[in-house]
XYZ file of C-alpha atoms in Angstrom:
232
model
C -37.298 -202.199 -33.067
C -36.029 -202.916 -29.718
C -35.760 -199.027 -28.546
C -39.413 -198.826 -29.461
C -40.679 -201.424 -28.222
C -39.121 -200.125 -25.272
C -40.634 -196.624 -25.602
C -43.850 -198.822 -25.698
C -43.934 -200.861 -22.833
C -42.495 -197.180 -20.640
C -45.571 -195.669 -22.167
C -48.105 -198.193 -21.263
C -46.356 -198.549 -17.765
C -46.986 -194.716 -17.579
C -50.330 -195.104 -18.929
C -51.739 -198.069 -16.244
C -49.731 -196.411 -12.926
C -51.755 -193.113 -13.998
C -55.242 -194.884 -14.144
C -53.970 -196.474 -11.040
C -53.841 -192.910 -9.642
C -56.673 -191.716 -10.789
C -58.976 -195.070 -9.173
C -57.509 -194.584 -5.866
C -58.185 -190.509 -6.115
C -61.715 -191.691 -7.118
C -62.104 -193.672 -3.929
C -60.934 -191.652 -1.433
C -62.774 -188.271 -2.817
C -66.348 -190.538 -2.605
C -64.997 -192.012 0.744
C -66.595 -188.561 1.745
C -68.345 -186.699 -1.306
C -71.937 -187.070 -1.705
C -72.284 -190.158 -4.914
C -75.326 -188.588 -6.820
C -74.450 -190.620 -9.865
C -73.139 -194.018 -11.104
C -71.457 -195.856 -13.893
C -74.837 -197.851 -14.082
C -77.213 -194.566 -14.074
C -74.911 -193.395 -17.224
C -75.558 -196.788 -18.756
C -79.188 -196.943 -18.369
C -79.078 -193.429 -19.856
C -77.311 -194.643 -22.561
C -79.455 -197.077 -23.622
C -82.649 -195.432 -23.432
C -80.954 -192.730 -25.543
C -80.005 -196.081 -28.066
C -83.605 -197.479 -27.874
C -84.798 -193.513 -28.803
C -86.766 -193.817 -25.467
C -86.232 -190.776 -22.994
C -85.264 -191.877 -19.138
C -85.582 -189.588 -15.947
C -83.121 -190.792 -12.905
C -84.821 -190.515 -9.593
C -81.816 -190.045 -7.186
C -81.924 -188.255 -3.532
C -78.382 -188.828 -1.459
C -79.501 -189.234 2.036
C -77.140 -189.045 4.845
C -76.206 -192.465 6.970
C -78.890 -190.774 10.316
C -81.363 -190.344 7.436
C -81.547 -194.299 6.088
C -83.801 -196.554 8.688
C -81.989 -199.045 10.570
C -84.620 -201.186 9.097
C -83.476 -201.577 5.353
C -79.801 -201.822 6.618
C -80.471 -204.896 8.240
C -82.494 -206.157 5.662
C -80.207 -204.982 2.874
C -77.660 -206.951 4.375
C -79.719 -210.001 5.483
C -81.051 -210.767 1.643
C -78.065 -210.028 0.367
C -74.636 -210.361 2.410
C -74.646 -211.389 5.845
C -71.110 -211.880 6.606
C -70.979 -208.306 5.487
C -69.186 -207.005 8.737
C -66.635 -209.614 8.026
C -65.555 -210.198 5.248
C -62.659 -208.026 3.377
C -64.852 -207.736 -0.133
C -65.240 -211.328 -1.175
C -67.415 -213.942 0.748
C -65.299 -217.186 -0.100
C -67.720 -218.794 2.086
C -70.392 -218.104 -0.399
C -68.657 -218.441 -3.396
C -67.311 -222.150 -2.764
C -70.741 -222.755 -1.895
C -71.741 -221.306 -5.384
C -69.330 -223.481 -7.112
C -69.989 -226.540 -5.708
C -73.625 -226.316 -6.175
C -72.463 -225.509 -10.016
C -70.387 -228.395 -10.191
C -72.951 -230.396 -8.528
C -75.303 -229.437 -11.794
C -77.454 -226.303 -9.975
C -77.143 -223.119 -11.762
C -73.582 -221.221 -10.975
C -75.293 -218.511 -8.449
C -73.632 -215.187 -7.269
C -72.172 -215.298 -5.023
C -71.184 -211.079 -4.745
C -70.595 -208.746 -1.504
C -72.391 -205.456 -1.001
C -68.747 -204.150 -1.465
C -68.747 -205.477 -4.749
C -71.902 -204.379 -5.985
C -71.321 -201.363 -4.473
C -68.142 -201.136 -6.831
C -69.554 -202.501 -9.431
C -72.586 -199.570 -9.098
C -70.482 -196.927 -8.785
C -67.488 -197.277 -10.927
C -68.299 -199.869 -13.781
C -70.773 -201.595 -15.941
C -73.701 -204.565 -15.309
C -72.571 -206.255 -17.845
C -70.891 -209.837 -17.262
C -66.933 -210.324 -18.484
C -63.427 -211.215 -17.185
C -61.844 -208.054 -17.456
C -65.042 -206.385 -15.919
C -64.941 -209.110 -12.937
C -61.272 -208.280 -12.441
C -61.745 -204.399 -12.387
C -64.500 -205.297 -10.591
C -62.201 -206.363 -7.823
C -59.772 -203.867 -7.914
C -62.156 -201.343 -7.040
C -63.539 -203.505 -4.530
C -59.698 -204.227 -2.788
C -59.945 -199.704 -3.162
C -63.595 -199.941 -1.169
C -62.485 -202.050 1.462
C -59.030 -200.547 2.320
C -59.620 -197.086 2.164
C -63.942 -196.953 3.132
C -65.302 -197.858 6.324
C -67.693 -200.575 6.344
C -70.394 -198.014 7.082
C -69.646 -196.193 4.561
C -69.808 -199.032 1.842
C -73.511 -199.456 2.617
C -73.907 -195.775 2.842
C -73.519 -195.244 -0.759
C -74.749 -198.164 -1.721
C -78.265 -197.839 -0.102
C -77.859 -194.146 -2.262
C -76.983 -195.713 -5.232
C -78.506 -199.117 -6.417
C -80.826 -199.457 -8.224
C -84.929 -200.550 -7.750
C -86.717 -200.041 -10.602
C -86.231 -198.292 -14.282
C -84.767 -194.560 -13.914
C -85.174 -195.371 -10.014
C -82.184 -195.268 -7.998
C -81.307 -195.089 -4.342
C -83.238 -195.941 -1.260
C -84.875 -192.100 -1.465
C -86.426 -192.665 -4.546
C -86.904 -195.976 -4.045
C -89.303 -195.099 -0.457
C -90.854 -192.576 -2.244
C -91.809 -194.051 -5.449
C -92.976 -197.608 -4.026
C -94.330 -196.424 -0.537
C -94.970 -192.402 -0.761
C -92.660 -192.099 2.630
C -89.213 -190.996 2.935
C -85.882 -193.535 3.260
C -85.624 -192.316 7.354
C -88.985 -193.883 8.020
C -89.475 -197.184 6.448
C -90.944 -200.162 7.806
C -89.505 -203.588 8.412
C -91.697 -204.906 5.662
C -91.479 -202.219 3.201
C -87.701 -202.303 3.595
C -87.993 -206.622 3.605
C -89.611 -205.643 -0.094
C -86.960 -203.218 -1.045
C -85.021 -205.789 0.055
C -85.988 -208.476 -2.034
C -86.732 -206.997 -5.358
C -82.754 -206.527 -6.066
C -81.780 -209.264 -7.570
C -84.337 -208.204 -10.290
C -85.437 -204.411 -9.402
C -86.748 -203.948 -13.622
C -89.250 -206.888 -13.232
C -90.104 -207.071 -9.814
C -91.886 -204.311 -7.774
C -92.227 -203.909 -3.837
C -95.450 -202.255 -3.468
C -97.476 -204.507 -5.827
C -95.415 -207.817 -5.021
C -95.781 -211.369 -6.487
C -96.436 -214.389 -4.739
C -92.112 -214.946 -4.878
C -91.258 -211.349 -3.243
C -94.356 -211.791 -0.580
C -92.169 -214.853 0.146
C -88.298 -213.781 0.121
C -89.551 -210.413 1.659
C -90.906 -212.603 4.809
C -87.863 -214.608 4.899
C -85.622 -211.430 5.240
C -87.785 -209.991 8.098
C -86.918 -213.504 9.573
C -83.094 -213.354 9.082
C -83.556 -209.351 10.328
C -84.988 -210.542 13.647
C -82.423 -213.675 13.911
C -79.401 -210.982 13.001
C -80.576 -208.053 15.470
C -80.298 -204.171 14.830
C -77.387 -204.289 17.212
C -75.645 -206.018 14.542
C -75.409 -202.624 13.018
C -73.160 -201.851 15.538
C -70.293 -204.358 14.297
C -69.669 -201.684 10.781
């Protein structure tokens, strides 16, 4: 019995080490290889298949130089203004979210761009402690093995912006008929504004809430300034 238990522990240990090694290799590979898909894209395909529907995934990888600075700044302004300074987890926003919840408010999200990149690329969208634990692990790997510029580059290329629309190039074409390199500040702010609910809100037919949120984002973009991107 004791011998069998020892064998099981060793097998589990080897499996864990193997999984850690594979996850590190995957993160290292995606540091240099263009990312042409993600686990969230696969999840959406499976959801459509389960519902008896078809879903065409639109995503066109664009390197950093072909992504408009307006879009880079808009997403940072909307989602994670301390992105250049934290190490994957924004403890300030996390504390504020917990305090707001304890004071009777809704528990709002405090995910950083690093966490969102980790989730979109490697994991699924559901909420569970298992997924949050895996998200933390992959976030630490990204922050350790990738520069901030690469994290934002990958995020902008795999973020979901509508049903089947992933990445900034596909989103820019889908909503405005322009390339990702030619987005204006107004267009970029609308795209950033719908990120919390990309399948429910539209950047080309914005609601009053989206218009208000995009105006706030443009104000934050002006406050940050384009020189902010040099910190990445």
